[in-house]
Short mmCIF file of C-alpha atoms in Angstrom, two decimals:
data_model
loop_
_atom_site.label_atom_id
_atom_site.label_comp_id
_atom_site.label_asym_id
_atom_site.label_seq_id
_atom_site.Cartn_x
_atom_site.Cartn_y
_atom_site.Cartn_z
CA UNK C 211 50.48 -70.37 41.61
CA UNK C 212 49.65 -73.76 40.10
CA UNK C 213 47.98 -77.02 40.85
CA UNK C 214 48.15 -80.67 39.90
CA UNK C 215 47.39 -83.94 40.39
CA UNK C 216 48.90 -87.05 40.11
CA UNK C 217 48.49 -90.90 41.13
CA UNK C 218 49.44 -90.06 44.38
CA UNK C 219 47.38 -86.70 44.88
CA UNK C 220 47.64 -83.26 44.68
CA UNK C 221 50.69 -80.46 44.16
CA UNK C 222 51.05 -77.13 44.06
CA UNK C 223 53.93 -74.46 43.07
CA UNK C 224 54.29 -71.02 43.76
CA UNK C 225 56.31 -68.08 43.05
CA UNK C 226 58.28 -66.23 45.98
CA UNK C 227 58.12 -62.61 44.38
CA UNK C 228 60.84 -61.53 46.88
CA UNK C 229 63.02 -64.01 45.67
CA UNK C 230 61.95 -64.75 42.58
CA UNK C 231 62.16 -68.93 43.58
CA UNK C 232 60.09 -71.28 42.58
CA UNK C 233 58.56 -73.14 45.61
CA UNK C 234 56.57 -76.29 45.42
CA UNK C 235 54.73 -78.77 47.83
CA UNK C 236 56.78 -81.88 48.94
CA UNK C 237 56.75 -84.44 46.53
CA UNK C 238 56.22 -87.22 48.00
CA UNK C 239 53.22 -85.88 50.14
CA UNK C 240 50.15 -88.13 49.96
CA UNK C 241 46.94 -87.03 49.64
CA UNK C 242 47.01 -83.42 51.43
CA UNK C 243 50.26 -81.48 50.09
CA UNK C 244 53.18 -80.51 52.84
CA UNK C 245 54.37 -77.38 52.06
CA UNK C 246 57.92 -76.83 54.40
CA UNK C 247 58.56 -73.09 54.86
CA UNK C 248 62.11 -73.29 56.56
CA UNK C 249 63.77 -73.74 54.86
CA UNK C 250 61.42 -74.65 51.41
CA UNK C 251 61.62 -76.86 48.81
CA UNK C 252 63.00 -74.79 45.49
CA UNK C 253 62.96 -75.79 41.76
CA UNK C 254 66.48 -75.49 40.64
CA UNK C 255 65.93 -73.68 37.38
CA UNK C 256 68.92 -73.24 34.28
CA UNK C 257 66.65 -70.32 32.93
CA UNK C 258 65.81 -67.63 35.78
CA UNK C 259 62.35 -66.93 35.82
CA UNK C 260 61.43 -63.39 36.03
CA UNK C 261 59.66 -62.11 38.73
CA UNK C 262 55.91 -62.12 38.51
CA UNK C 263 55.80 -65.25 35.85
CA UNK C 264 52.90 -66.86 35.57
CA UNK C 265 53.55 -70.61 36.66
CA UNK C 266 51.78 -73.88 34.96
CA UNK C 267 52.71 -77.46 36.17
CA UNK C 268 51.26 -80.78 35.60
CA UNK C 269 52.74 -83.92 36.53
CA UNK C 270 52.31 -88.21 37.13
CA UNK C 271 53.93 -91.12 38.67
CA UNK C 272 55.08 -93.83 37.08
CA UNK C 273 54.88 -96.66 39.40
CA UNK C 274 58.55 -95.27 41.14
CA UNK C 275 58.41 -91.46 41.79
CA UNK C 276 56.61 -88.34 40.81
CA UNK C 277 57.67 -86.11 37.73
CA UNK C 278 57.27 -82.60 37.59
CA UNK C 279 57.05 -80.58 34.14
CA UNK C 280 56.58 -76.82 34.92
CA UNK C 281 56.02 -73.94 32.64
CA UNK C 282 57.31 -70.28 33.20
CA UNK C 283 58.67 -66.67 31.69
CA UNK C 284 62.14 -65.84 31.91
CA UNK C 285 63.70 -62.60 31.75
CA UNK C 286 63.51 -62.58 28.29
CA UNK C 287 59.97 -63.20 28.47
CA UNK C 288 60.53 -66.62 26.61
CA UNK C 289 58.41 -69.28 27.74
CA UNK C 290 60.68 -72.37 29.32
CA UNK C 291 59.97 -75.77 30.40
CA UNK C 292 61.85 -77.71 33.12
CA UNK C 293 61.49 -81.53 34.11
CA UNK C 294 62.01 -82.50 37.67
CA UNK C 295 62.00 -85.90 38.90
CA UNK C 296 61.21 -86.43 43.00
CA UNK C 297 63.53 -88.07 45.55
CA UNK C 298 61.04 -90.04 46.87
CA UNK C 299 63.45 -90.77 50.33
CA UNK C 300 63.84 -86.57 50.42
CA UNK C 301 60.46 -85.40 49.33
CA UNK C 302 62.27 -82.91 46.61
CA UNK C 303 62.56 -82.57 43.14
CA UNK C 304 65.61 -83.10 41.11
CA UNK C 305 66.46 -81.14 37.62
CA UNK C 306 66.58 -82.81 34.99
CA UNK C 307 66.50 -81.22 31.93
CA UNK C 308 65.34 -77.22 30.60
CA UNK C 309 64.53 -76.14 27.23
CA UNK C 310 63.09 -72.93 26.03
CA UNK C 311 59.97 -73.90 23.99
CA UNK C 312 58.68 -70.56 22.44
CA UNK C 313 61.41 -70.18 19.80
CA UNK C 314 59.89 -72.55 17.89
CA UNK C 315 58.86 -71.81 14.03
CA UNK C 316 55.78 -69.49 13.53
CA UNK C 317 55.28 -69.00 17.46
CA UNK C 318 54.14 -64.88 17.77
CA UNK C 319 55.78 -63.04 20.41
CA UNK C 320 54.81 -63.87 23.62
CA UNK C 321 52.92 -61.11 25.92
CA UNK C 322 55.29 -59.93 29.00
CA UNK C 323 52.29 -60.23 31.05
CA UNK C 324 50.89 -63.56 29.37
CA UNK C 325 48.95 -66.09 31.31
CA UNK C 326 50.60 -69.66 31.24
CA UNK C 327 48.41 -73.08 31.58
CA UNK C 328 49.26 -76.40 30.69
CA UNK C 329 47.02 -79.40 29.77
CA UNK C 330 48.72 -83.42 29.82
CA UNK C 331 46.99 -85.24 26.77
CA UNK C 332 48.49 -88.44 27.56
CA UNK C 333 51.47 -89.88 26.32
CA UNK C 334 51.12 -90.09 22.35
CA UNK C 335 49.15 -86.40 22.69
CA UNK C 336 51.52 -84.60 25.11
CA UNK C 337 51.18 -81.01 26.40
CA UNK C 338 49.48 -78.49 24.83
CA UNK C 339 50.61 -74.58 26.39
CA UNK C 340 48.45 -71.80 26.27
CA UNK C 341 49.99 -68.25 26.41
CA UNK C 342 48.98 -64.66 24.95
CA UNK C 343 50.75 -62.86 22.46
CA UNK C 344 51.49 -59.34 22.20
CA UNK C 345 48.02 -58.63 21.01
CA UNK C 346 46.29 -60.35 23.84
CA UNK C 347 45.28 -63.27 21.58
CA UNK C 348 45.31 -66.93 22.82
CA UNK C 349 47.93 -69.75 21.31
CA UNK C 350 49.04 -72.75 22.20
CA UNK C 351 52.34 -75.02 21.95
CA UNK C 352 51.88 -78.93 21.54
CA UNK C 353 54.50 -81.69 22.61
CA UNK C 354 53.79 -84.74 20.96
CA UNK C 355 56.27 -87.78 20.81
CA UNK C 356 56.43 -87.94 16.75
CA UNK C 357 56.98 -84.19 16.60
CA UNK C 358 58.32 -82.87 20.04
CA UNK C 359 57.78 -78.82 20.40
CA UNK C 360 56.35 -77.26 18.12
CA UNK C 361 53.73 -73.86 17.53
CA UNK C 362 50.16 -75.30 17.68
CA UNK C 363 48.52 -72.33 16.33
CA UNK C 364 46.13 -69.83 17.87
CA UNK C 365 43.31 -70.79 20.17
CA UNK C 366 41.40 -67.75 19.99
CA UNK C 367 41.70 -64.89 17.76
CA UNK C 368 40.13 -62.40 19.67
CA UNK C 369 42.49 -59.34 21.12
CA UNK C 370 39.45 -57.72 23.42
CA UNK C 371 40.05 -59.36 26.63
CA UNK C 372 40.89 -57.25 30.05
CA UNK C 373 42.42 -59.83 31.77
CA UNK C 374 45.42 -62.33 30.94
CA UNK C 375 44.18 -65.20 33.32
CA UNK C 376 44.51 -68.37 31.61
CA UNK C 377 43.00 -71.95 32.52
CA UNK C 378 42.71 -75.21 31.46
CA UNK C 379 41.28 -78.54 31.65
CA UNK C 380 41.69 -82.11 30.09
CA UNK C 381 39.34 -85.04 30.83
CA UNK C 382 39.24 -87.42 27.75
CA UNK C 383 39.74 -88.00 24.47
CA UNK C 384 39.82 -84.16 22.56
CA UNK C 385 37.97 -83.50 25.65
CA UNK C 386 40.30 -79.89 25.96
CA UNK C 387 38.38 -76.49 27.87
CA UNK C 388 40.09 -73.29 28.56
CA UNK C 389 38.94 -70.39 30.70
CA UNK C 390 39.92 -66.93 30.11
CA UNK C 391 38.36 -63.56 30.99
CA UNK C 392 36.72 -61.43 28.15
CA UNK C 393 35.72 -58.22 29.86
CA UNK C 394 34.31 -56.82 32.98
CA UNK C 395 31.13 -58.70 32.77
CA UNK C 396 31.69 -61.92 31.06
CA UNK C 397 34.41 -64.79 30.89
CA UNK C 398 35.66 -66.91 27.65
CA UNK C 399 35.74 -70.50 26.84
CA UNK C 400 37.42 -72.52 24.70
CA UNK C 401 36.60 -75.81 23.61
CA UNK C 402 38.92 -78.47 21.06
CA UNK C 403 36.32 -79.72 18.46
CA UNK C 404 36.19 -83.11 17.20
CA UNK C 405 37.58 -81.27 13.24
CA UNK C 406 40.63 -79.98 15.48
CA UNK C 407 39.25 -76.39 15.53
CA UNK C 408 38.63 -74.77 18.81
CA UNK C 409 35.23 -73.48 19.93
CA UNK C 410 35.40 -69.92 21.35
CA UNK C 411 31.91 -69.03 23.57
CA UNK C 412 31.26 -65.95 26.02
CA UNK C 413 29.25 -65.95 29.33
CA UNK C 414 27.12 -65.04 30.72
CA UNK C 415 26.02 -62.85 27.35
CA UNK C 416 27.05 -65.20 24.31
CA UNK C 417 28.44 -64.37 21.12
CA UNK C 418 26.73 -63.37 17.80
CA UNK C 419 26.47 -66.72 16.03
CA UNK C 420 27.34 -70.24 16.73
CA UNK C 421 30.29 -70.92 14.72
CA UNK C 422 32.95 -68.91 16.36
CA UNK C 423 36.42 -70.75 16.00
CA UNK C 424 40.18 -70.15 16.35
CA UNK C 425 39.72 -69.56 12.80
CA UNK C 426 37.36 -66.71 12.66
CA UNK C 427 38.93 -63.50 12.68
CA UNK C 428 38.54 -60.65 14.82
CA UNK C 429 35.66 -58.66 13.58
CA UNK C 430 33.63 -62.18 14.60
CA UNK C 431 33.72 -61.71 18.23
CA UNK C 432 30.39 -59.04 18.75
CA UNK C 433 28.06 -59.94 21.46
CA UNK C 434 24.79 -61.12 20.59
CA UNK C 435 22.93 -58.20 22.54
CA UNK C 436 19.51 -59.12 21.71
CA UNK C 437 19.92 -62.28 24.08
CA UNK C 438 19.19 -61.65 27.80
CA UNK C 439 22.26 -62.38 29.95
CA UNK C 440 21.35 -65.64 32.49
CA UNK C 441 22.87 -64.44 35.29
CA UNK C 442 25.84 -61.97 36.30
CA UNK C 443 29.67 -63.21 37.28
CA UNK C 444 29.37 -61.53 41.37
CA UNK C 445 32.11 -59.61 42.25
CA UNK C 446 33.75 -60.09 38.67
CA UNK C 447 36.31 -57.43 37.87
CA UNK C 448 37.37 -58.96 34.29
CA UNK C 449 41.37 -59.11 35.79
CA UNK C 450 41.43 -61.38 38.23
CA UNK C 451 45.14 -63.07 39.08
CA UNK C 452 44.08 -66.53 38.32
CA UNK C 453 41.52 -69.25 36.91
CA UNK C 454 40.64 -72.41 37.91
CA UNK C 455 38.72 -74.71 35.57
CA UNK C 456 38.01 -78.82 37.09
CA UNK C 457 35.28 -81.57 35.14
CA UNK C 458 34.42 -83.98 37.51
CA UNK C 459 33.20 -87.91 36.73
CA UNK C 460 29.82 -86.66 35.37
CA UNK C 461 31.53 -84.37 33.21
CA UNK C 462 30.43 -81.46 35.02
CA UNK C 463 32.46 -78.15 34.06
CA UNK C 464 33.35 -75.46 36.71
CA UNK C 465 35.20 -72.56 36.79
CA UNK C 466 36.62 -70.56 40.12
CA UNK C 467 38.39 -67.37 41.21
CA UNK C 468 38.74 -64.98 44.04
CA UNK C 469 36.70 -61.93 43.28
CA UNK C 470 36.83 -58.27 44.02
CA UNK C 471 35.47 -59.35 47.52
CA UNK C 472 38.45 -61.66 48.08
CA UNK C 473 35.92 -64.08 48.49
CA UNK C 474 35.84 -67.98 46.13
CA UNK C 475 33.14 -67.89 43.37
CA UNK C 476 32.38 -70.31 41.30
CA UNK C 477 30.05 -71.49 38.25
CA UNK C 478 29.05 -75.09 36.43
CA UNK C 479 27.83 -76.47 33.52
CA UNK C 480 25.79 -79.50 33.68
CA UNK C 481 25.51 -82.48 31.82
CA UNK C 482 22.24 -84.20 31.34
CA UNK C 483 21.76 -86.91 28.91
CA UNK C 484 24.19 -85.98 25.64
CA UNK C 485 23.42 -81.90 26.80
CA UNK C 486 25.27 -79.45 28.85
CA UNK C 487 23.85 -76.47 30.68
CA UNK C 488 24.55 -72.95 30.27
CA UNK C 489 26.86 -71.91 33.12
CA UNK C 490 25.09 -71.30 36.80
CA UNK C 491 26.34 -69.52 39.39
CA UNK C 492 27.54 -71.52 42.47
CA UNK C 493 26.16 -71.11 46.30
CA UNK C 494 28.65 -69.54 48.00
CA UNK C 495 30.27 -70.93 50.97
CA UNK C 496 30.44 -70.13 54.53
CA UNK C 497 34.03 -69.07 55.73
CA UNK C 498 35.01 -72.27 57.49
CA UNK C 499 34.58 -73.48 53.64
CA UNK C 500 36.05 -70.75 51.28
CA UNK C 501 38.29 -68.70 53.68
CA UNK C 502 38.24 -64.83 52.39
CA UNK C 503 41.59 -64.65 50.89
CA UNK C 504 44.40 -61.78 51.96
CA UNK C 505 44.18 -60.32 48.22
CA UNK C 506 40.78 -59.49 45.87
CA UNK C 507 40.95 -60.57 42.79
CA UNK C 508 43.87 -62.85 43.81
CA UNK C 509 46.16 -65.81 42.82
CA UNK C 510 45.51 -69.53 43.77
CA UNK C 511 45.69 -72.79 42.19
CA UNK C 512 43.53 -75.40 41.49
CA UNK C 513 44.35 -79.41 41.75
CA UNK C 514 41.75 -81.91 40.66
CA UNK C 515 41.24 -85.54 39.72
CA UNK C 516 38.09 -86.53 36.92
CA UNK C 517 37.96 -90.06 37.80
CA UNK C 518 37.15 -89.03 41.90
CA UNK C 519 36.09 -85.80 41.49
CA UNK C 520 38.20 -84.23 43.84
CA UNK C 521 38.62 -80.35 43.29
CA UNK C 522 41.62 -78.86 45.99
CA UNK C 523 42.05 -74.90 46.04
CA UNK C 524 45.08 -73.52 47.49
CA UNK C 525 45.56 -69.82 48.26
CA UNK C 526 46.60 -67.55 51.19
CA UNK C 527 44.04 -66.32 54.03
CA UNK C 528 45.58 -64.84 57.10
CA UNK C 529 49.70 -64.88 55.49
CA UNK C 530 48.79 -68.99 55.62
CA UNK C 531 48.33 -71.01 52.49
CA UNK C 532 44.76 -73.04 53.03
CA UNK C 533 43.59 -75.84 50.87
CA UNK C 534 39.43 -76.14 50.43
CA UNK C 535 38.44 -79.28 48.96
CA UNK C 536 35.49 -80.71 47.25
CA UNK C 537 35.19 -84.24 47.24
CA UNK C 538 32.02 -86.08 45.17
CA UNK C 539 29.74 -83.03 45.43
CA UNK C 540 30.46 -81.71 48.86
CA UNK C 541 33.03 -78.80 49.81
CA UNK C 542 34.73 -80.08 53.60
CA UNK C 543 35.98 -77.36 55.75
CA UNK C 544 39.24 -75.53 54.70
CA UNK C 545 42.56 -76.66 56.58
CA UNK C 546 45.90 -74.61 56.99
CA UNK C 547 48.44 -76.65 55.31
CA UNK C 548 51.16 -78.48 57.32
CA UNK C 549 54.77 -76.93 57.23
CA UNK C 550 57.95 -78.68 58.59
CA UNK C 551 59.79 -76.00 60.49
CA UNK C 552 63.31 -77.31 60.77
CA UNK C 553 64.35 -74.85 62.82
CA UNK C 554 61.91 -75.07 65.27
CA UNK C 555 62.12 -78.99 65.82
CA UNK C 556 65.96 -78.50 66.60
CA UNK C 557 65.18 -75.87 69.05
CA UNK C 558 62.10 -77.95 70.64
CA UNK C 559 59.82 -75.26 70.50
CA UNK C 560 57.91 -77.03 67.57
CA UNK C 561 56.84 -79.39 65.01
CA UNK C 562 54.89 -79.32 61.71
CA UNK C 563 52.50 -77.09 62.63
CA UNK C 564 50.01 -75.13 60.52
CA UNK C 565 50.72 -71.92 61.07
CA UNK C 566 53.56 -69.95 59.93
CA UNK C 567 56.32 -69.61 62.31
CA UNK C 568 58.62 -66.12 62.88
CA UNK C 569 61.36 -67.70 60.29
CA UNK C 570 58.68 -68.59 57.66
CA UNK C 571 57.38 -65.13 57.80
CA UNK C 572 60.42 -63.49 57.38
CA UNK C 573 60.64 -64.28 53.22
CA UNK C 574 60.15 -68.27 52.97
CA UNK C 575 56.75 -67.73 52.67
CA UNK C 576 55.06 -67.38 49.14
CA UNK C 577 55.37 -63.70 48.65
CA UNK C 578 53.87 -60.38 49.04
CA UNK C 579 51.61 -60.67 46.85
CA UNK C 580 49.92 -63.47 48.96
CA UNK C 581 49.74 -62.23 52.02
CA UNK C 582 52.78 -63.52 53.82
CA UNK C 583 54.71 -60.90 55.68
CA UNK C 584 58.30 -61.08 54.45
CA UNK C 585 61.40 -59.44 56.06
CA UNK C 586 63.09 -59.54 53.24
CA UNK C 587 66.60 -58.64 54.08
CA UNK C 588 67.24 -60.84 56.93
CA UNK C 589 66.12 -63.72 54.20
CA UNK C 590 68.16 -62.30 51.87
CA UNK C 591 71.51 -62.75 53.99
CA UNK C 592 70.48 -66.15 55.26
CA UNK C 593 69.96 -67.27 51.43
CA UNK C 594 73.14 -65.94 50.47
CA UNK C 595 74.72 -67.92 53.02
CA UNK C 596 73.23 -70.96 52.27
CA UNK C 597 74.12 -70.10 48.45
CA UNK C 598 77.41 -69.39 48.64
CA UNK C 599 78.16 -72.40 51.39
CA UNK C 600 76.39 -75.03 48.77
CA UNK C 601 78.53 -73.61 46.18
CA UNK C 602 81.31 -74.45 48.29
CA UNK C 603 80.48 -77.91 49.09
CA UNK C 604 79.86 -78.50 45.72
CA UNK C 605 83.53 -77.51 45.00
CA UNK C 606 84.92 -79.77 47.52
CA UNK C 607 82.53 -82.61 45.96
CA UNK C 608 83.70 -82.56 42.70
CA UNK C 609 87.24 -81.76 43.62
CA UNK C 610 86.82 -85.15 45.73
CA UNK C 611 84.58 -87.31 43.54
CA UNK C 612 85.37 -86.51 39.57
CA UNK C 613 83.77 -89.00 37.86
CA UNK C 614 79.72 -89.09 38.91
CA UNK C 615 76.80 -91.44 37.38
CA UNK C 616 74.48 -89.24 35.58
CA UNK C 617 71.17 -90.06 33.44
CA UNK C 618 71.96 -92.06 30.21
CA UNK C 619 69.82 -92.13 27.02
CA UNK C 620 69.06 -95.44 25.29
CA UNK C 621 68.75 -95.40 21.43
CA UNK C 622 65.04 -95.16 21.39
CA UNK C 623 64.93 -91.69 23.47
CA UNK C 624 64.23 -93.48 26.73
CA UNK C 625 65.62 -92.58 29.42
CA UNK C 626 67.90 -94.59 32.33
CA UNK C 627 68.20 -92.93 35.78
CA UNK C 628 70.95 -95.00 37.45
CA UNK C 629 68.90 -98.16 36.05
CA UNK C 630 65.58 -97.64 37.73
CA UNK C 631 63.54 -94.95 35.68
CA UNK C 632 64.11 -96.28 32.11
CA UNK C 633 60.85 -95.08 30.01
CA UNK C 634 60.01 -92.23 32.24
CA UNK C 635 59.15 -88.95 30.51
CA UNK C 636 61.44 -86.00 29.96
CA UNK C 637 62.61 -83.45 27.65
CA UNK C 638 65.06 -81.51 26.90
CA UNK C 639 69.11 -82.31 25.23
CA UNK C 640 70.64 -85.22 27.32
CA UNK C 641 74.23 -85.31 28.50
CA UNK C 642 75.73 -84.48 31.90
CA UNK C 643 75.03 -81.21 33.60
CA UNK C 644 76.04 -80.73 37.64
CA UNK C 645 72.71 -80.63 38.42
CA UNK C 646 70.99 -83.78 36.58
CA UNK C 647 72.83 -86.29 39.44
CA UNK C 648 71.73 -86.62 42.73
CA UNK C 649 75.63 -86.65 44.44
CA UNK C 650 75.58 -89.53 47.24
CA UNK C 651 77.08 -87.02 49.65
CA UNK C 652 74.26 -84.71 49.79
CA UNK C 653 72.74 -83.27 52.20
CA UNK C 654 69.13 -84.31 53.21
CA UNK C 655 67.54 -81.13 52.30
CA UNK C 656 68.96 -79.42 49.31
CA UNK C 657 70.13 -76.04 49.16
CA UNK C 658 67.22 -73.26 47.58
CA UNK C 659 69.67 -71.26 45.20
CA UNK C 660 69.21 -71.31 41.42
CA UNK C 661 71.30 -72.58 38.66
CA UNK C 662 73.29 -69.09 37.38
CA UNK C 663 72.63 -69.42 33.24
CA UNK C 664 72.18 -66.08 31.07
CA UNK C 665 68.43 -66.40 29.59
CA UNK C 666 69.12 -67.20 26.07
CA UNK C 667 67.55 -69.60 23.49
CA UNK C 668 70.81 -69.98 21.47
CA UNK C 669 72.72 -72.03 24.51
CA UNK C 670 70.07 -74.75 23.67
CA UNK C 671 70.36 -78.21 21.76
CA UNK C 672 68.49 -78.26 18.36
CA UNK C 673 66.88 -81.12 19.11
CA UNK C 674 65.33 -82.29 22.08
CA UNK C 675 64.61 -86.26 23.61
CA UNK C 676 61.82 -87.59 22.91
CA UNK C 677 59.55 -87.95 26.12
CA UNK C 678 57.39 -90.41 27.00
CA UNK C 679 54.42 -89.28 29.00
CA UNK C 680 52.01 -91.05 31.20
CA UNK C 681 49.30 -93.14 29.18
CA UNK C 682 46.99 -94.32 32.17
CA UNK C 683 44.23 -91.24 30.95
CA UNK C 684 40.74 -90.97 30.96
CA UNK C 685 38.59 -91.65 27.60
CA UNK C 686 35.26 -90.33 28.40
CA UNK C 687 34.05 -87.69 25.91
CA UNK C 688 32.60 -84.72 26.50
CA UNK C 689 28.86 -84.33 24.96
#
């Protein structure tokens, strides 16, 4: 799963690991994501991703509609990135451009298993990716308007780490944290310093010596074992699914996941003055709160917003996806997330409830591996239907209607969605593709089917557009 947060709140996408679709919240919910479950929104996707990616997604607004840029695997365990822009009248996302971003020069191999997070710098900064090689290590892509994709190097050099979990966080100017686990007893951070090295730390014990970098090599990672752990990670198995790292407005750090109890942990680091805490364990809270969730050690995602300190947690507790949220230093009671059922509103036997209906649970839900019972091969044949009749109207479409407005790019990179979205981000080759135009004849809720494309770098463009990101970010700096 993964969280984010723009302008007009929070989002979250998911896997469906009997499918293999990517699902994702409305997006044009406000506030409190909708997540429809019959049938659901799906990311069209040119690259398949395999099944069991890990997912990272960030996104903004730009005074029109919501854009989407999500980061996943394929089945050739490159790492892809797809830009989706929302129909703000329909509530769903529409492709507009995929690229597979690990071929770049000098990028290492990437692990099958690797953990995926994304940070949004801003628009001069960009993205910067974290994955895992084949030796466990941690790198990182960059996207930055003068350079586009390219290998940003390695974030942390050190292979000894039992879990492939990957986090991260930006709140300001170079103002970059990532959260990984180390081993069965301790988690590791990463921190951008101001000399453009990153700052690699262990907790609760800490490593031997101060100085650790992306640039030290891996016979600098010891443990300092003459200092006295602070406290102990409860119910840490060193593997979980997932990570979740939020700052909030007084630059407080924290870091969550679902432990071997299936229960929400987290811990902080304080800021007082120009110093930050070690990390402290967080009270736990009572199950109207933090929910026990269907699997231990289990997925979730994580949305949150510096400037209010909002913090939203989204994972599955009885087969329903619940949403916890923290809003300036208080945790409200958990709520089940609204679904539209379209089904059951035509049959009048219900509306957008918050449970999952009989449909939902037979494979529109978010997979096994979150709790949601799936009868997988009546979903099967009702997806195949739906597949093969949108392929069908999309026949008769362009049989009827051969020339269609699609996306232009000016001269400067920017791009012109029929006339309203000139400047808005995006990346990828331009140029017409069936699925970058949004056909007038539609129907109101789009098929879920993927784009059929073989997995392979070489059908790419050379170069890419440039994109222009949001540049409405926060400056604070971290002490």
């Amino acid at each position: 799963m993964s969280g984010w947060w723009t302008d007009v709140g929070p989002s979250f996408a998911v896997q469906n690991l009997t499918t293999g679709l990517l699902q994702y919240s409305t997006c044009n919910s406000n506030n409190t994501p909708l997540y429809p479950l019959d049938p659901p929104n799906v990311f069209l996707t040119k690259y398949s991703p395999k099944n069991g990616t890990s997912l990272a997604a960030t996104g903004w607004f730009d005074k029109t509609t919501t854009w989407a840029s999500v980061f996943y695997q394929n089945n050739n365990d490159d790492l892809v990135n797809a830009i989706y822009t929302c129909d703000w009248t329909k509530g769903v996302y529409n492709h507009v451009s995929s690229a597979v971003i690990s071929d770049r020069a000098g990028t290492p191999v990437v692990n099958p298993q690797t953990g995926l997070s994304v940070a949004l710098l801003g628009e001069q900064e960009g993205y910067r990716v974290f994955f895992n090689d084949k030796n466990r290590e941690m790198h990182f892509l960059k996207f930055t308007q003068q350079d586009s994709w390219s290998y940003g190097g390695p974030a942390s050099t050190n292979s000894n780490r039992t879990g492939l979990a990957i986090h991260s966080q930006f709140s300001g100017v170079r103002n970059v944290s990532v959260v990984t686990p180390r081993d069965i007893s301790n988690m590791e951070t990463v921190r951008l310093n101001i000399d453009g090295t990153w700052h690699v730390s262990t907790f609760p014990t800490p490593l031997k010596g101060f100085n650790v970098t992306n640039l030290s090599n891996a016979t600098s990672f010891p443990y300092d074992t003459s200092a006295k752990p602070s406290m102990t990670l409860e119910a840490w198995s060193g593997n979980p699914k997932a990570l979740g790292l939020a700052v909030d407005a007084a630059l407080t750090r924290y870091i969550f996941y679902v432990g071997t109890d299936s229960m929400v942990h987290s811990v902080a680091a304080f800021v007082t003055g120009s110093t930050e805490s070690g990390w402290r364990p967080q009270p736990d809270q009572t199950a109207d709160i933090w929910p026990k969730a269907d699997e231990a050690n289990g997925d979730f995602a994580i949305a949150s917003d510096f400037g209010t300190s909002s913090i939203r947690l989204y994972y599955a507790s009885g087969g329903v996806i619940h949403e916890a949220n923290y809003l300036a230093g208080n945790w409200g009671s958990a709520s089940k997330l609204n679904a539209f059922n379209t089904s059951a509103a035509q049959g009048g036997s219900g509306g957008s409830g918050s449970g999952l209906s009989t449909g939902a649970k037979a494979g529109v839900g978010v997979g096994v591996s979150l709790g949601v019972i799936l009868l997988a091969g009546a979903a099967a044949g009702i997806w195949m239907l739906r597949k093969k009749r949108a392929a069908d109207e999309e026949k008769a479409l362009a049989a009827a209607a051969p020339v269609v407005e699609v996306a232009s790019t000016h001269g400067d990179g920017t791009a012109s969605h029929h006339g309203s979205l000139a400047g808005v981000a995006r990346t990828g080759s331009g140029g017409s593709r069936p699925w970058d135009t949004d056909v007038k004849d539609k129907p109101a809720t789009p098929t879920p089917r993927e784009l059929e494309s073989p997995n392979l770098a070489s059908e790419l463009p050379e170069h890419i557009d440039r994109t222009e990101l949001p540049s409405d970010r926060n400056v604070t700096e971290l002490p």
